[in-house]
Amino acid sequence: MATLLASLAAFALAAAPAGSAASGAAPDRAKIPDKYKWKLTDLFPSDAAWAAAKEALAKDLPGFARHQGHLGDSPKALADALDDMAALQLRLERIFVYASARTDEDTRQPGPRAMRAEAERLAVQLDAATSWVRPGILALPAERIRGAIAAEPRLGAWDFYLEDVIRWKPHTLSAPEERIVAMTGDLSGAGRSVDTVLMNADLPYPTVTLSTGEKVRLDQAGYQRARTAPRRADREKVFQAFFGALKGYERTVGTALYAQVKAHLFEKDVHRFGSSLESALFTDEIPVEVYRRLVADVNANLPTLHRYLALRKHMLGLKQLGYEDLYTPLVKEVDRRYTMDQAIAMTLAAVAPLGAPYQAQLAKGFETGWTDFLPAQGKQAGAYSTGVYGVHPYQLLNFNGQWDDVSTLAHEAGHSMHTVLSYEHQPYSKSAYATFVAEVASTLNENLLFRKALADAKTDPERLALLGQHLETLRTTLFRQTMFAEFELAYHEAAERGEALTGEKLSEMYLAIVRRYYGHDQGVCNVAALYGDEWSYILHFFNYRFYVYQYATSLVASTSLAKAIREDEAHGRTDARDRYLALLESGGSAYPVDLLRKAGVDMTTSAPFAAAMEEMNGTMDEIEAILARQQGGRAAPARERKR
C-alpha cells in the first residue's frame, strides 16, 4: 500500500515541463521581483524555524505508540488515535513541502537538498511509527468499526478512510511486517534522487547557436523552448544536440529507472498484487481495464493522429514531416508573446464561467504568494501545484512568455483551486483528492482558456494558431501521454517477466512504440533512432508510478464537463457548473470514478473518449475549412489523406 512518503511525492501535481528564460540563460533568482516568487514564510519564517519543527516532530513520533493495542478499547480511543495521526501527518506536510520548495528554487544548492533528504527520512520514520494503524484497525471486525463510526461523531470525518482500510484487508500485512515495509521507504526513491540530481544539476547540457545568432543552453527547460524554433535547420540542431547529450548518459539513467521499477515490484509482491499496474491503480479503486482500454482505444484511433500529422505537414509546407517538426507553431505569421501579468489576466478572464467567487479567490492567490512564476538558474524544471492543509496551495512555474506557458498557468491554477475548495469543504482526512480527478480540474481550465481566446480571435491566422494549439494539446495529452503510458506498462511487464532493464533496452522499446504511434514505417512522420532516448528525460517515469495515463483520461472527462458548462452558461443555467464545483469541493471523500459519475461523466464507458475524438476531428475540419477558404476553395491534402 502507499506510504506517506509516496503520497507526499505524488502530492505535487505535475504538468509537462515548462520553458526556460525568454533569451538564453535564466536569470539569477535574486534578480526576480518578489511579487513573482512564492511565499514560503507562510509555512516557516526561516530555515531555522523549519529545523526546529523537524526536530520537534521527530521527538514526538515515539509517543504515538501509546495508542497501539488500544484501537478497539472504545470508539473514542479509535478517534483519538486517528486524530493524533492526522496531526503528525499535517506537521510533516508543512516540513516536507517547505523543504521541497526550497530545493526546487535552486537544485544546485546542497543545503536545501539536505533539508529535503531529512524531510524524506522523517516521512519514513512517521510511516514506521504509524504503520501498525491499518493492521490494528483490520484486527477489529468490520461491523465493530462501522458501529464505532455511528457512535463517535469525530469518526464521521474518518468514515471513508475506515471503509477504505477494510477494502485493503487482502493486501495488508501484520503490524510488524508493515513496519518493516514502511522502513524500506527511504530506499524506494534512490533512482528518483539520482535522476533528479543528474538531470537538474550535473548533466553537461550543450549550448547551440540558432540561425538568429541566439545562444541557447539546452537544459530541459531550454530544449522545451528551442524546439519550437521556426527554422527547420534550427530544430534539427536542437534535437540532435539535446538527444545526443541524453544518449551519453543512457546507461546511467536506465539504471536509475530500473531501481525505481524494482521498488514497484517489491510493493506489488509484498502486498500480494497480481501486477505493478494493479498495485498502482488499487489505491484509488481504478479498474485495470480503464488503463488498458485507454491504450487500446488510442491505438485504434491512430488514423486520427496521422490525419493531424498530415495536416501539420501541409501547413508547414514540408515534403516529409519529422519528429523535430512537432512543436513549432502551425501558423508562422502569428507570433504571440505574453507578459506574466497578461497571462494572469487571461487566466482570470477564462475561468469566468466557473463563477465570480472562483475568480476572486484565484486572483487573491496570485497576489498573495501562491506561485513561483519565473525560471531562474538552477530552478527545478517544469511546473506543479502542491499545498498544505490550513495554509494554501503552492505553484511552481517556469513562465517563458509563450502560449503554452499561459496554458500551463491555467492548468496549475486549476489544481490550486481544487486544493483550496477541497480544504474549505473537507476535513483533513478527506482533503487529499486522487490524481485521476485532479487532472480534470487542470485540463478543464485549459479548455476554458482556449475557448475564451478562440472567441476573442479577430482574424483567421489567430483562429488557426489557437485551433492548431488545441490540436497539439489533444495530440500531446491523448496520444503522447498514452504513448508514455503504454511504454511504462511495457517496461514494468518486462521486469515482471524477469527481464533486466538497461538504458539500451529501454531506448529500443521506446523507439518501437513512438515509431508505431507516429507512423514512421508508413511515411507519416520520420522518427530518427536517436530519439529513442526521449524516455530518459520524462520526469514522470521517475517521480510517479502509472501516473501519465491520467492526463489522457482527465482530458477526456474535462472536455465533456467544460462543454456542458459552456452550454449551460449560454442558456443562463448553472447546473453543470454547480456539479463541477461540487466535485472540486468533494476532495477525497469518495473514489474518483464515483465522483466523476456524479459530476456527469461515466469513465467506465468508452463514450467520453469517442467524444474527444469527435472534438479532435471537428477541430481539424474547422482548420481545413479556413485553409480551403484561404486557398480559394481548394481542400487541404490532409483531407485527402483522411479519405
XYZ file of C-alpha atoms in Angstrom, residues 161-619:
459
model
C -10.818 6.174 5.377
C -12.078 3.358 7.575
C -14.139 1.789 4.792
C -11.092 2.020 2.547
C -8.971 0.248 5.168
C -11.489 -2.580 5.176
C -11.174 -2.753 1.360
C -7.402 -3.116 1.731
C -7.631 -6.149 4.001
C -6.403 -8.725 1.400
C -3.311 -6.577 0.788
C -2.441 -5.609 4.367
C 0.250 -7.373 6.366
C 0.625 -7.756 10.092
C 1.691 -4.712 12.079
C 5.363 -5.833 12.434
C 5.514 -6.649 8.733
C 4.009 -3.327 7.711
C 6.559 -1.551 9.892
C 9.389 -3.287 8.056
C 7.863 -2.371 4.698
C 7.495 1.248 5.792
C 11.151 1.344 6.781
C 12.126 0.492 3.206
C 10.605 3.753 2.011
C 13.934 5.533 2.376
C 15.345 3.213 -0.292
C 12.490 3.336 -2.770
C 13.334 6.785 -4.080
C 17.021 6.173 -4.768
C 16.591 6.042 -8.537
C 14.470 9.182 -8.488
C 17.064 11.040 -6.441
C 19.888 10.066 -8.792
C 17.888 11.150 -11.833
C 16.881 14.473 -10.246
C 20.461 15.487 -9.470
C 21.775 14.269 -12.824
C 19.113 15.999 -14.923
C 18.934 19.264 -12.974
C 22.448 19.812 -11.719
C 25.163 17.566 -13.164
C 24.366 16.653 -16.772
C 26.505 18.825 -19.107
C 23.781 20.165 -21.370
C 25.053 21.587 -24.672
C 24.694 25.157 -25.895
C 23.724 25.758 -29.520
C 23.685 28.881 -31.641
C 20.498 29.327 -33.645
C 20.332 30.930 -37.070
C 19.195 34.138 -35.365
C 22.513 34.305 -33.524
C 20.860 33.459 -30.210
C 22.762 31.053 -27.978
C 20.567 28.609 -26.076
C 21.701 26.245 -23.338
C 19.723 23.078 -23.968
C 18.865 22.017 -20.455
C 15.372 20.559 -20.138
C 13.699 23.962 -19.985
C 15.834 25.412 -22.775
C 15.062 22.461 -25.009
C 11.338 22.915 -24.385
C 11.600 26.446 -25.727
C 14.121 25.998 -28.538
C 12.340 23.024 -30.107
C 9.636 25.460 -31.259
C 12.127 27.348 -33.473
C 10.541 28.386 -36.793
C 13.519 27.297 -38.959
C 13.775 23.571 -39.544
C 17.583 23.628 -39.523
C 17.465 25.107 -36.020
C 15.018 22.457 -34.848
C 17.201 19.681 -36.207
C 20.247 21.197 -34.488
C 18.344 21.442 -31.191
C 17.064 17.863 -31.333
C 20.417 16.383 -32.327
C 22.275 18.255 -29.590
C 19.761 17.609 -26.814
C 19.158 13.938 -27.518
C 22.850 13.461 -28.156
C 23.518 14.707 -24.624
C 20.914 12.310 -23.224
C 22.413 9.441 -25.205
C 25.713 9.884 -23.401
C 24.017 9.086 -20.074
C 21.629 6.412 -21.330
C 23.155 3.682 -19.175
C 23.118 5.775 -16.003
C 19.532 6.932 -16.422
C 18.450 3.409 -17.337
C 19.988 2.100 -14.120
C 18.150 4.800 -12.145
C 14.806 3.911 -13.728
C 15.365 0.197 -13.162
C 15.923 0.982 -9.482
C 12.517 2.658 -9.353
C 10.897 -0.309 -11.097
C 12.445 -2.703 -8.578
C 10.791 -0.695 -5.806
C 7.469 -1.053 -7.620
C 7.966 -4.810 -7.953
C 8.678 -5.033 -4.249
C 5.444 -3.162 -3.476
C 3.495 -5.474 -5.796
C 4.910 -8.649 -4.297
C 4.880 -7.728 -0.633
C 1.225 -6.642 -0.744
C 0.065 -9.515 -2.923
C -0.988 -7.817 -6.128
C -1.050 -9.548 -9.479
C 0.864 -6.795 -11.261
C 2.517 -3.432 -10.707
C -0.339 -1.843 -12.620
C -2.941 -3.378 -10.326
C -0.922 -2.296 -7.309
C -0.760 1.322 -8.502
C -4.423 1.608 -9.527
C -5.860 -0.160 -6.491
C -5.226 2.835 -4.238
C -7.955 4.858 -5.960
C -10.032 1.830 -6.957
C -9.432 2.424 -10.661
C -10.196 -0.746 -12.637
C -7.168 -2.048 -14.543
C -9.435 -2.262 -17.568
C -9.682 1.563 -17.638
C -5.927 1.787 -18.268
C -5.813 -0.985 -20.844
C -8.903 0.275 -22.646
C -7.333 3.715 -22.965
C -4.246 2.210 -24.620
C -6.420 0.087 -26.908
C -8.716 2.995 -27.825
C -5.787 5.252 -28.657
C -4.147 2.599 -30.824
C -7.443 2.073 -32.632
C -7.598 5.809 -33.327
C -4.047 6.312 -34.601
C -5.526 7.239 -38.019
C -6.881 10.386 -36.343
C -3.380 11.227 -35.123
C -1.985 10.517 -38.577
C -4.611 12.799 -40.110
C -3.370 15.579 -37.849
C 0.258 14.866 -38.748
C -0.600 15.111 -42.447
C -2.349 18.403 -41.768
C 0.706 19.676 -39.880
C 2.999 18.700 -42.760
C 0.771 20.552 -45.198
C 0.549 23.694 -43.071
C 4.315 23.795 -42.529
C 4.958 23.250 -46.235
C 7.167 20.207 -45.694
C 7.822 17.339 -48.074
C 8.449 14.988 -45.150
C 7.373 15.545 -41.550
C 9.961 14.700 -38.921
C 9.814 14.290 -35.153
C 11.646 17.626 -34.963
C 8.659 19.339 -36.579
C 6.027 18.519 -33.971
C 6.381 21.561 -31.710
C 6.863 24.549 -33.976
C 3.716 26.693 -34.289
C 1.498 25.820 -37.235
C 0.873 29.466 -38.140
C 4.188 31.263 -38.539
C 2.631 34.670 -39.150
C 1.227 34.850 -35.598
C 3.980 35.402 -33.026
C 2.067 35.507 -29.764
C 4.112 36.550 -26.741
C 2.739 37.360 -23.297
C 3.971 39.016 -20.151
C 3.388 37.351 -16.816
C 0.745 39.913 -15.899
C -1.071 39.403 -19.214
C -1.103 35.645 -18.622
C -2.617 36.140 -15.171
C -5.329 38.420 -16.552
C -6.116 35.964 -19.368
C -6.422 33.084 -16.939
C -8.759 35.008 -14.651
C -10.960 36.034 -17.578
C -11.089 32.474 -18.898
C -12.432 30.978 -15.662
C -15.393 33.376 -15.539
C -17.834 30.524 -16.374
C -16.900 28.986 -13.012
C -18.352 31.957 -11.158
C -17.205 35.182 -9.510
C -16.178 33.556 -6.184
C -13.847 31.168 -8.040
C -12.347 34.093 -9.977
C -11.861 36.235 -6.890
C -10.212 33.505 -4.877
C -7.787 32.690 -7.675
C -6.934 36.384 -8.150
C -6.180 36.705 -4.447
C -3.947 33.647 -4.630
C -1.891 35.145 -7.464
C -1.359 38.260 -5.349
C -0.520 36.604 -2.027
C 2.365 34.256 -2.693
C 0.885 31.058 -4.073
C 3.113 30.967 -7.126
C 6.777 30.969 -8.095
C 6.316 32.226 -11.655
C 9.633 32.666 -13.461
C 12.635 30.497 -14.401
C 15.919 31.029 -12.595
C 19.348 29.464 -12.628
C 19.228 26.001 -11.067
C 15.459 26.071 -10.616
C 13.562 22.796 -10.926
C 12.265 22.415 -14.475
C 8.580 22.017 -15.236
C 5.506 23.063 -13.326
C 3.430 21.706 -10.458
C 0.937 22.578 -7.777
C 1.035 21.326 -4.220
C -0.341 22.575 -0.924
C -0.561 22.333 2.832
C -3.908 21.930 4.579
C -4.800 25.060 6.513
C -2.279 27.201 4.599
C -2.731 27.476 0.805
C -1.531 25.967 -2.471
C 1.967 26.435 -3.868
C 2.589 26.534 -7.616
C 5.934 26.235 -9.375
C 6.112 27.576 -12.932
C 8.837 28.415 -15.431
C 6.973 31.077 -17.413
C 8.573 31.811 -20.772
C 6.038 34.062 -22.474
C 4.613 31.562 -24.950
C 1.000 30.459 -25.322
C 1.928 27.096 -23.851
C 3.144 28.865 -20.706
C -0.160 30.722 -20.379
C -1.920 27.389 -20.725
C 0.348 25.902 -18.055
C -0.570 28.746 -15.703
C -4.269 27.997 -16.219
C -3.537 24.274 -15.752
C -1.789 24.728 -12.406
C -4.397 27.253 -11.297
C -6.974 24.508 -11.765
C -5.029 22.269 -9.425
C -4.627 25.046 -6.884
C -8.297 25.946 -6.837
C -9.166 22.263 -6.467
C -6.899 22.251 -3.428
C -8.483 25.402 -1.981
C -12.060 24.203 -2.413
C -11.245 20.785 -1.015
C -9.544 22.329 2.019
C -12.521 24.618 2.631
C -15.173 21.900 2.452
C -13.492 18.746 3.741
C -11.766 17.728 6.955
C -8.069 16.942 6.671
C -8.821 13.218 6.499
C -10.816 13.724 3.260
C -8.920 16.630 1.702
C -6.381 14.737 -0.421
C -8.004 14.045 -3.777
C -6.873 11.413 -6.266
C -4.770 12.280 -9.296
C -7.375 10.663 -11.542
C -9.757 13.502 -10.738
C -7.089 16.155 -10.062
C -6.114 16.407 -13.706
C -9.728 17.086 -14.603
C -9.529 20.385 -12.719
C -6.351 21.422 -14.520
C -7.330 20.442 -18.050
C -10.798 21.961 -17.708
C -9.140 25.316 -17.035
C -7.013 24.854 -20.142
C -10.160 24.182 -22.153
C -11.820 27.336 -20.824
C -8.708 29.367 -21.695
C -8.681 28.028 -25.245
C -12.386 28.676 -25.794
C -12.137 32.250 -24.441
C -9.156 33.038 -26.662
C -10.860 31.480 -29.680
C -13.994 33.549 -29.083
C -11.882 36.719 -28.855
C -9.837 35.963 -32.011
C -10.382 38.552 -34.729
C -8.601 37.004 -37.734
C -8.222 33.657 -39.444
C -4.489 33.485 -38.605
C -5.340 33.958 -34.930
C -8.009 31.276 -35.097
C -5.678 28.921 -36.940
C -2.995 29.433 -34.313
C -5.407 28.683 -31.481
C -7.010 25.728 -33.224
C -3.562 24.384 -34.012
C -2.531 24.725 -30.394
C -5.701 22.938 -29.325
C -4.833 20.101 -31.693
C -1.390 19.989 -30.114
C -2.987 19.705 -26.680
C -5.067 16.801 -27.911
C -2.033 15.188 -29.546
C 0.275 15.585 -26.588
C -2.326 14.686 -23.973
C -4.431 11.986 -25.580
C -1.798 10.386 -27.796
C 1.628 11.312 -26.403
C 0.731 10.735 -22.760
C -0.945 7.438 -23.647
C 2.186 6.523 -25.592
C 4.127 7.152 -22.384
C 1.578 5.047 -20.501
C 1.965 2.165 -22.937
C 5.758 2.367 -22.603
C 5.517 2.441 -18.804
C 3.294 -0.622 -18.833
C 5.638 -2.394 -21.258
C 8.791 -1.950 -19.177
C 7.029 -2.917 -15.962
C 5.693 -6.066 -17.592
C 9.170 -6.842 -18.946
C 10.592 -6.537 -15.424
C 7.784 -8.722 -14.067
C 8.832 -11.384 -16.584
C 12.320 -11.256 -15.103
C 13.927 -9.218 -17.884
C 16.657 -6.776 -16.851
C 16.080 -3.162 -17.869
C 19.115 -1.399 -19.276
C 19.202 2.024 -20.818
C 19.805 0.476 -24.217
C 16.829 -1.877 -23.866
C 14.559 0.918 -22.685
C 15.528 3.073 -25.668
C 14.865 0.172 -28.039
C 11.427 -0.423 -26.508
C 10.552 3.253 -26.573
C 11.656 3.763 -30.173
C 9.449 0.916 -31.383
C 6.403 2.413 -29.659
C 6.989 6.006 -30.770
C 7.551 4.931 -34.376
C 4.296 2.980 -34.352
C 2.345 5.907 -32.915
C 3.763 8.406 -35.393
C 3.526 6.200 -38.462
C 7.259 6.034 -39.149
C 7.025 2.903 -41.285
C 4.090 4.351 -43.247
C 5.982 7.554 -44.004
C 3.672 9.715 -41.893
C 6.405 11.096 -39.597
C 10.076 10.201 -39.595
C 11.457 9.337 -36.148
C 15.263 9.149 -36.004
C 16.775 6.318 -33.963
C 18.490 8.825 -31.654
C 15.096 9.933 -30.356
C 14.591 6.567 -28.708
C 16.246 8.190 -25.665
C 13.325 10.583 -25.166
C 12.065 8.479 -22.247
C 15.134 9.396 -20.208
C 14.083 12.987 -19.553
C 10.395 12.323 -18.824
C 10.390 13.028 -15.099
C 7.050 11.287 -14.526
C 8.640 7.866 -15.021
C 10.906 8.568 -12.050
C 8.680 10.640 -9.770
C 5.421 8.730 -10.121
C 4.021 5.291 -10.772
C 1.494 4.794 -13.584
C 0.602 8.483 -13.472
C 0.657 9.772 -17.039
C -2.409 7.885 -18.327
C -4.475 10.130 -16.080
C -3.625 13.142 -18.219
C -5.468 11.436 -21.085
C -8.444 10.192 -19.077
C -8.752 13.558 -17.362
C -8.730 15.468 -20.644
C -11.476 13.206 -21.897
C -13.540 13.944 -18.769
C -12.814 17.668 -18.617
C -13.657 18.184 -22.288
C -17.101 16.779 -21.607
C -17.581 18.817 -18.425
C -16.373 22.059 -19.999
C -18.747 21.630 -22.920
C -21.672 21.141 -20.520
C -20.669 24.235 -18.508
C -20.454 26.378 -21.647
C -23.802 25.141 -22.942
C -25.470 25.845 -19.598
C -23.932 29.320 -19.476
C -25.310 30.094 -22.929
C -28.817 29.282 -21.661
C -28.472 31.042 -18.313
C -28.148 27.829 -16.302
C -25.520 26.805 -13.752
C -26.354 23.118 -13.205
C -23.229 21.741 -14.876
C -21.008 24.345 -13.188
C -22.517 23.570 -9.795
C -21.960 19.834 -10.269
C -18.370 20.522 -11.252
C -17.670 22.797 -8.284
C -19.228 20.150 -6.033
C -16.711 17.708 -7.499
C -13.854 20.017 -6.503
C -15.333 20.583 -3.056
C -15.657 16.828 -2.516
C -11.881 16.427 -2.296
C -11.096 12.835 -1.408
C -14.429 11.976 0.169
C -15.196 9.273 -2.422
C -13.415 7.294 -5.134
C -12.649 9.319 -8.275
C -14.706 7.249 -10.723
C -17.740 7.752 -8.471
C -17.084 11.491 -8.115
C -16.857 11.940 -11.880
C -20.009 9.945 -12.473
C -21.846 12.231 -10.048
C -20.473 15.245 -11.908
C -21.879 13.870 -15.154
C -19.113 11.785 -16.772
C -19.036 7.992 -16.651
C -15.415 6.936 -17.167
C -16.291 3.238 -17.093
C -17.624 3.605 -20.649
C -15.844 4.442 -23.901
C -18.308 7.193 -24.780
C -16.196 10.075 -23.350
C -13.177 9.002 -25.417
C -15.248 8.771 -28.581
C -16.491 12.307 -27.901
C -12.896 13.533 -27.558
C -12.076 12.058 -30.952
C -15.080 13.857 -32.386
C -13.726 17.119 -30.986
C -10.293 16.468 -32.476
C -11.699 15.688 -35.902
C -14.063 18.635 -35.637
C -11.131 20.930 -34.880
